[in-house]
mmCIF file of C-alpha atoms in Angstrom:
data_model
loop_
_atom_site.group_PDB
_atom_site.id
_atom_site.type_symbol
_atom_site.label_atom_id
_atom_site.label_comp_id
_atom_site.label_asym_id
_atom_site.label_seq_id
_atom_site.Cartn_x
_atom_site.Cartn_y
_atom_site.Cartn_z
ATOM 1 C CA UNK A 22 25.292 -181.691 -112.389
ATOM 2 C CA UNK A 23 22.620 -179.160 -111.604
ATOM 3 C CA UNK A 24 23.020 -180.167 -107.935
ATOM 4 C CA UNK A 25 27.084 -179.130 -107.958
ATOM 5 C CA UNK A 26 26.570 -176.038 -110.101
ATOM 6 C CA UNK A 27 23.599 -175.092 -107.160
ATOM 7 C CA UNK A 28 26.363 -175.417 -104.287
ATOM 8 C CA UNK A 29 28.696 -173.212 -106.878
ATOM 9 C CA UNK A 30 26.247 -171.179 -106.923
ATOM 10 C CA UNK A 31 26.112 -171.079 -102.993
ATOM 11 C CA UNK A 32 29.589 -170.700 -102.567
ATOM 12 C CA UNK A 33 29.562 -167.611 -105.004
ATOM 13 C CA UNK A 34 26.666 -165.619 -102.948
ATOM 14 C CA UNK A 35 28.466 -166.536 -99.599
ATOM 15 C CA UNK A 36 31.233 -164.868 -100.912
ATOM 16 C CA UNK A 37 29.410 -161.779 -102.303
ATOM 17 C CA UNK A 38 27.895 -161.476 -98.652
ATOM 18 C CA UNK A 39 30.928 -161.811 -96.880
ATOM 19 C CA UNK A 40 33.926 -160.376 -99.011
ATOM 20 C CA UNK A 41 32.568 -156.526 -99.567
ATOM 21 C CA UNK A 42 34.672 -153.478 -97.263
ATOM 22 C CA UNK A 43 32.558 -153.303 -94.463
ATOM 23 C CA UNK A 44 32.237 -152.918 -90.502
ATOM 24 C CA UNK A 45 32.597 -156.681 -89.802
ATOM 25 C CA UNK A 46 35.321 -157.145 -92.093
ATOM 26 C CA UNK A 47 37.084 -153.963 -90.305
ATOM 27 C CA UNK A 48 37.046 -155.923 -87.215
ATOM 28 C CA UNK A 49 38.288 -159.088 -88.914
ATOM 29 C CA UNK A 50 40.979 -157.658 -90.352
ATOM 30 C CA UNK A 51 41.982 -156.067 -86.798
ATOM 31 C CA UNK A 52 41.838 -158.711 -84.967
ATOM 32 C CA UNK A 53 43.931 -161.005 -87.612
ATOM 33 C CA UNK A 54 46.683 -158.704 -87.706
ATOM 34 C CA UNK A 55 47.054 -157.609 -84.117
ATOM 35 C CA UNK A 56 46.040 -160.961 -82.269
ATOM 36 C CA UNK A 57 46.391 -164.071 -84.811
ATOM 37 C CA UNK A 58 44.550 -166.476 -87.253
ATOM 38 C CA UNK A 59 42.434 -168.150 -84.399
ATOM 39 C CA UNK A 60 41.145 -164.248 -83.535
ATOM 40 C CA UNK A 61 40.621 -162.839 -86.717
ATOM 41 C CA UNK A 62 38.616 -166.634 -87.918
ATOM 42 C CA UNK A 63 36.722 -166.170 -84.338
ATOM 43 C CA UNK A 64 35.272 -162.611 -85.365
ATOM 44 C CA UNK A 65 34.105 -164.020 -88.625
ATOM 45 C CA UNK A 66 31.903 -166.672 -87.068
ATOM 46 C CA UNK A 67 30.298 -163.803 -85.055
ATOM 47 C CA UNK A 68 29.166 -162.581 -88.209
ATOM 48 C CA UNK A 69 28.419 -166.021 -89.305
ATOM 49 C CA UNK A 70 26.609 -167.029 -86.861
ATOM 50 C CA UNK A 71 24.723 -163.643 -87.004
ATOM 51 C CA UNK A 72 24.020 -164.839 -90.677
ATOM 52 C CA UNK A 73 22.824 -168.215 -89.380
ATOM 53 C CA UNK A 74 20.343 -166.356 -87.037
ATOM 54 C CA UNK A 75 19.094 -164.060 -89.642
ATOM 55 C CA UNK A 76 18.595 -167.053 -92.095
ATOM 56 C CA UNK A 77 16.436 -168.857 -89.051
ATOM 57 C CA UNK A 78 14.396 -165.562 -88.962
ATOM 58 C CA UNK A 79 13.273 -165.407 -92.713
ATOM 59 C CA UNK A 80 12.552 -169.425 -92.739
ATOM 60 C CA UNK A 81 9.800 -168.113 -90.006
ATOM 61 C CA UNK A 82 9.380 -164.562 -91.713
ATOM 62 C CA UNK A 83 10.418 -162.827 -88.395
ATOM 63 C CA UNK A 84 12.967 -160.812 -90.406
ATOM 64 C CA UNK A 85 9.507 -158.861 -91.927
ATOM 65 C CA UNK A 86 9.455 -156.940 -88.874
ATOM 66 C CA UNK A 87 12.354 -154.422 -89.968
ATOM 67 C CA UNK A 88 10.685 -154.018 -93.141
ATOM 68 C CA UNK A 89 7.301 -153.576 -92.025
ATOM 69 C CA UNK A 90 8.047 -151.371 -88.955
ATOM 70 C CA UNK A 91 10.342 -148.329 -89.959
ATOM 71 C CA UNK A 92 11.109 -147.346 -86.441
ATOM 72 C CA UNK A 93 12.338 -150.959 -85.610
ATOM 73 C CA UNK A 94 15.055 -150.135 -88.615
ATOM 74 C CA UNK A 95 15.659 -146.665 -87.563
ATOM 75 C CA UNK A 96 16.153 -148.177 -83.996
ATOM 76 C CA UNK A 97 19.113 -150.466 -85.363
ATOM 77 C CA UNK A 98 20.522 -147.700 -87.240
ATOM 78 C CA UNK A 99 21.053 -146.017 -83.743
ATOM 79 C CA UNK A 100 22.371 -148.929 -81.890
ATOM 80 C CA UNK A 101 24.770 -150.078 -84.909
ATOM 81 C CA UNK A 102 25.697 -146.644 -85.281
ATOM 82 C CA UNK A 103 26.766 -145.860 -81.468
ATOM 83 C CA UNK A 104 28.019 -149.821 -81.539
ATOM 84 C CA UNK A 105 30.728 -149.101 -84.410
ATOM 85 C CA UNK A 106 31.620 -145.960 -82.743
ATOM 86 C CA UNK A 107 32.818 -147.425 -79.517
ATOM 87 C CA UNK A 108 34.278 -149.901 -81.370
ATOM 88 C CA UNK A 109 36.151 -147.616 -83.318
ATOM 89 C CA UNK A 110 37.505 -146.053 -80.239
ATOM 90 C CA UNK A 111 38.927 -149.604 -79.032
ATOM 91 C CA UNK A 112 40.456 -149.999 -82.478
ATOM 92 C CA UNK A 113 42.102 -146.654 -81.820
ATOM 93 C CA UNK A 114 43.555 -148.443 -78.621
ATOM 94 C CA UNK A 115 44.926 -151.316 -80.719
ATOM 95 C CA UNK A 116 46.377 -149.204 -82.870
ATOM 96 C CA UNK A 117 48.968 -148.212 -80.311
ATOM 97 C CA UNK A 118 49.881 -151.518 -79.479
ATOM 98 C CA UNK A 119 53.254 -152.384 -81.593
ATOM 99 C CA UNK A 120 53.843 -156.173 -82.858
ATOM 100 C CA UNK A 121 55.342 -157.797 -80.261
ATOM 101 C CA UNK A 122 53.898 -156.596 -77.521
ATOM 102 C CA UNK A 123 50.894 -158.623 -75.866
ATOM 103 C CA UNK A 124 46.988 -157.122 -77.744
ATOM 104 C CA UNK A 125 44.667 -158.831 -74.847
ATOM 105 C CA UNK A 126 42.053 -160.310 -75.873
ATOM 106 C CA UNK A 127 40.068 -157.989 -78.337
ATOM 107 C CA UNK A 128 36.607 -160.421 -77.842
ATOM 108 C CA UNK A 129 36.353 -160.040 -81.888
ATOM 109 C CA UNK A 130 33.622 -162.571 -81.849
ATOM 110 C CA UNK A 131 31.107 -160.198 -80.149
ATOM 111 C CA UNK A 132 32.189 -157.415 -81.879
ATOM 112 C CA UNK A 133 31.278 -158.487 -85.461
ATOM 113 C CA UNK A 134 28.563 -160.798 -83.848
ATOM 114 C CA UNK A 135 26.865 -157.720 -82.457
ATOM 115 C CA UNK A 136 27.764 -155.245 -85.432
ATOM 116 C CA UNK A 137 25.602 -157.812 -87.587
ATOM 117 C CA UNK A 138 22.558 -158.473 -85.852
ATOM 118 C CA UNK A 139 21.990 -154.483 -85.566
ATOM 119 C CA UNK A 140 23.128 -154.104 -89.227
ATOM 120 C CA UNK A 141 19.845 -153.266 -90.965
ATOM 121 C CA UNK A 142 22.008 -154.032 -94.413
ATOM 122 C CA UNK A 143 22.323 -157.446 -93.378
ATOM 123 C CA UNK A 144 18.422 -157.712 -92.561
ATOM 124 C CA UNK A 145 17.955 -156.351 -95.915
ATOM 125 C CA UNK A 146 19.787 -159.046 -97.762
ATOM 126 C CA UNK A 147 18.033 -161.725 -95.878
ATOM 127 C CA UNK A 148 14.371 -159.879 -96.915
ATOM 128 C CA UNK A 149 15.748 -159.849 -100.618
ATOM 129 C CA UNK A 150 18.042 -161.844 -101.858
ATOM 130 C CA UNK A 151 17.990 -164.637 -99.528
ATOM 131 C CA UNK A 152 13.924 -164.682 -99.221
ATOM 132 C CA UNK A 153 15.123 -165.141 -103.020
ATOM 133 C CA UNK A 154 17.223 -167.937 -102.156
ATOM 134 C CA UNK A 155 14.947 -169.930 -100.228
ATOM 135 C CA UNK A 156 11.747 -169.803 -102.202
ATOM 136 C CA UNK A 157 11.916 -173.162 -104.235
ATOM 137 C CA UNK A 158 12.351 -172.878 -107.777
ATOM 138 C CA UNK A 159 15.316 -172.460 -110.403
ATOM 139 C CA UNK A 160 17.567 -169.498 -111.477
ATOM 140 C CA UNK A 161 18.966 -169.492 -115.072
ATOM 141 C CA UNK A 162 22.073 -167.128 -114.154
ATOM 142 C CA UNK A 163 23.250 -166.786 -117.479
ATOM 143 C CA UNK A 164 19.900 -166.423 -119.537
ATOM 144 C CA UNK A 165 19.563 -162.712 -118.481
ATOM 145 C CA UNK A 166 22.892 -161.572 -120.486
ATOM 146 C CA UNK A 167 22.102 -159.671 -123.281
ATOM 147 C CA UNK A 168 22.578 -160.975 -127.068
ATOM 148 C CA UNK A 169 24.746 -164.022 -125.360
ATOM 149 C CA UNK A 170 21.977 -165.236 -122.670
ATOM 150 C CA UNK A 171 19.728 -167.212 -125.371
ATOM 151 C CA UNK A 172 22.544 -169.606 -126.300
ATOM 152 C CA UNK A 173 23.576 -169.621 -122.937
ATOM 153 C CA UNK A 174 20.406 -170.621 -121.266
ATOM 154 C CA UNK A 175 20.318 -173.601 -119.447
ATOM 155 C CA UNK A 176 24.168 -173.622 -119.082
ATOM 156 C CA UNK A 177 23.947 -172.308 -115.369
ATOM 157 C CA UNK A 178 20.888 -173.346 -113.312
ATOM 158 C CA UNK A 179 20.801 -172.655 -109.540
ATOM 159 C CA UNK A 180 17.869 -174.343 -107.506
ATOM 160 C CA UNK A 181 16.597 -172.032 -104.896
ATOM 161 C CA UNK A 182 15.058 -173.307 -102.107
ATOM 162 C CA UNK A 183 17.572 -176.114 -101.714
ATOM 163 C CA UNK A 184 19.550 -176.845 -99.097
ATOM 164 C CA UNK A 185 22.538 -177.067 -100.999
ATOM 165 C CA UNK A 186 22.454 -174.234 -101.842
ATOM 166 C CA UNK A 187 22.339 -173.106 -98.091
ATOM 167 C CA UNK A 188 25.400 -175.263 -97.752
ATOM 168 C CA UNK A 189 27.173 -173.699 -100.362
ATOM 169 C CA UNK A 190 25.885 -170.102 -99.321
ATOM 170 C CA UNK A 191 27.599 -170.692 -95.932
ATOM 171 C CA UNK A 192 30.234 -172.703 -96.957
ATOM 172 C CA UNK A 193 31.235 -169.434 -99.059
ATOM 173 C CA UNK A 194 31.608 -167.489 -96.094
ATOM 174 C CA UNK A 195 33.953 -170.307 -93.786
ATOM 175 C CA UNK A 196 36.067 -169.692 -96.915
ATOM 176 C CA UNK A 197 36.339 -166.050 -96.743
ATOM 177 C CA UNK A 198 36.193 -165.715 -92.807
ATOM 178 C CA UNK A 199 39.405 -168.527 -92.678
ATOM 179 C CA UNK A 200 41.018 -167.290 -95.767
ATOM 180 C CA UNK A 201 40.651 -163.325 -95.474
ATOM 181 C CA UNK A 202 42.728 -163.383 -91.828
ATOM 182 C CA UNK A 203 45.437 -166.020 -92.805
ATOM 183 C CA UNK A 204 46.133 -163.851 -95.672
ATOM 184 C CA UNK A 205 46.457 -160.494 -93.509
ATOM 185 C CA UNK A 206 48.487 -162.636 -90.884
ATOM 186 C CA UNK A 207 50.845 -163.831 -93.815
ATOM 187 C CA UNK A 208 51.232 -160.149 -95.014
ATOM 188 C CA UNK A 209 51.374 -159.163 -91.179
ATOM 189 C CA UNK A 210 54.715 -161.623 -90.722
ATOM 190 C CA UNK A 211 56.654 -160.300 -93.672
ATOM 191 C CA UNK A 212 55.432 -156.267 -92.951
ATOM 192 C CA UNK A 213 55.538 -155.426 -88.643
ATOM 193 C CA UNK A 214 54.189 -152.057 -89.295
ATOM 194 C CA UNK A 215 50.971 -153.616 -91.284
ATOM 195 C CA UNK A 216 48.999 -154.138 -87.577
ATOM 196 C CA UNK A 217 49.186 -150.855 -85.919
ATOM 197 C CA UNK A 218 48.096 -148.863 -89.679
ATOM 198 C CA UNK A 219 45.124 -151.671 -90.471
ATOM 199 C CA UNK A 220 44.178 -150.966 -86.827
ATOM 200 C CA UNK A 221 44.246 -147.685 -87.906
ATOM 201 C CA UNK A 222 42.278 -148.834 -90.705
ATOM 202 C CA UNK A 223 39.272 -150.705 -88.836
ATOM 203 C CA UNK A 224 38.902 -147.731 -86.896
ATOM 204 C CA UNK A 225 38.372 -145.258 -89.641
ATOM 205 C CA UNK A 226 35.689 -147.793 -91.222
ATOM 206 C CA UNK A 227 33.964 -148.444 -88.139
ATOM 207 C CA UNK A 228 34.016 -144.376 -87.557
ATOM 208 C CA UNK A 229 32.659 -143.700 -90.525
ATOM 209 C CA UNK A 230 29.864 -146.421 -91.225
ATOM 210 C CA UNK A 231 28.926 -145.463 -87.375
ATOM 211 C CA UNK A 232 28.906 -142.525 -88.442
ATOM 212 C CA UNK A 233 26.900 -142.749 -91.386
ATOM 213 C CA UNK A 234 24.370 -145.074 -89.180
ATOM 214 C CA UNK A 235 23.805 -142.401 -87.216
ATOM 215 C CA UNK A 236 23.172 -139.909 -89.726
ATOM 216 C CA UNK A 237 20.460 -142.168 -91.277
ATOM 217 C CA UNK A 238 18.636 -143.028 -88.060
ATOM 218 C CA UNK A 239 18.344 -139.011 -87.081
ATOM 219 C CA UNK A 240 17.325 -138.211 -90.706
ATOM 220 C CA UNK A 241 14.627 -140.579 -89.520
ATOM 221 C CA UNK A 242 13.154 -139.442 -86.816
#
């Protein structure tokens, strides 16, 4: 029982990582609504597979280097910034291109793949919460609540450390990254105007957290 509630328990964080407003999910979103399913599910394994990358680098603590070298972190600020920027002009682009008419390939796998691995964020997560995650021990999760936790403790028990819960961490994300673009293709059929204003969308998110990268990385310096 512990084991199941663990992969749960997965599931749930690989959701919380990949379901919040965000660059990546800009591009997802994009790419579902102007090109398809297949493209919007291909720019969330960029991101996965980013994920999958970062994860290899805290097993071997390489993901310390950000944290412990503050121009390293200031140097990915930079990069994502200028990164979502040009991005956000070829979501501009898309934006002009009408349902019906042919999108080109819009190579959403490298977009979000790239976007991630010079996301300091996403480094972040991997230095907290998933250093967290992979440490062995267990987490009570419903313990903490106050005046309910005591009765509850026990209820909810999460082994870190496990690989189930890496499976259920990851398998939280295939669910958002196939779900999150067959929804906004589903809406996409039934609306025609929905692809050229979400376009519109990703670009304005990508503007703004480039943007706000950039910002950061000369407040830096």
């Amino acid at each position: 029982m512990e084991l199941f509630v663990t992969l749960l328990g997965g599931v749930v964080f690989g959701l919380a990582l990949a379901a919040p407003p965000g660059p990546m999910n800009a591009v997802i979103a994009e790419e579902s609504v102007l090109r398809g399913w297949h493209a919007g599910f291909r720019a969330g394994l960029g991101a996965m597979i980013a994920d999958l990358a970062f994860l290899g680098l805290a097993i071997v603590g390489l993901v310390t280097v950000v944290r412990d070298n503050p121009d390293v972190e200031t140097a990915m600020l930079a990069v994502g910034g200028l990164l979502m920027l040009y991005f956000a002009v070829g979501a501009v682009d898309d934006a002009q291109t009408f349902v019906g008419d042919d999108p080109g390939d819009g190579n959403g796998f490298w977009k979000a793949f790239l976007l991630a691995l010079t996301n300091p964020y996403q480094v972040v997560f991997w230095l907290t919460v998933g250093v967290g995650l992979l440490e062995p021990g267990r987490l009570d999760v419903l313990a903490p609540l106050p005046v309910v936790g005591p009765s509850l403790a026990e209820r909810v028990v999460v082994q870190t450390g496990h690989p189930v819960l890496l499976v259920g961490l990851f398998a939280g994300i295939v669910l958002w990254i196939t779900s999150f673009p067959a929804a906004l293709v589903g809406t996409r059929e039934r609306v025609e105007r929905l692809a050229p204003a979400v376009a519109w969308l990703s670009a304005l998110v990508l503007a703004g957290f480039g943007g706000l990268f950039l910002v950061e990385a000369v407040g830096r310096l």
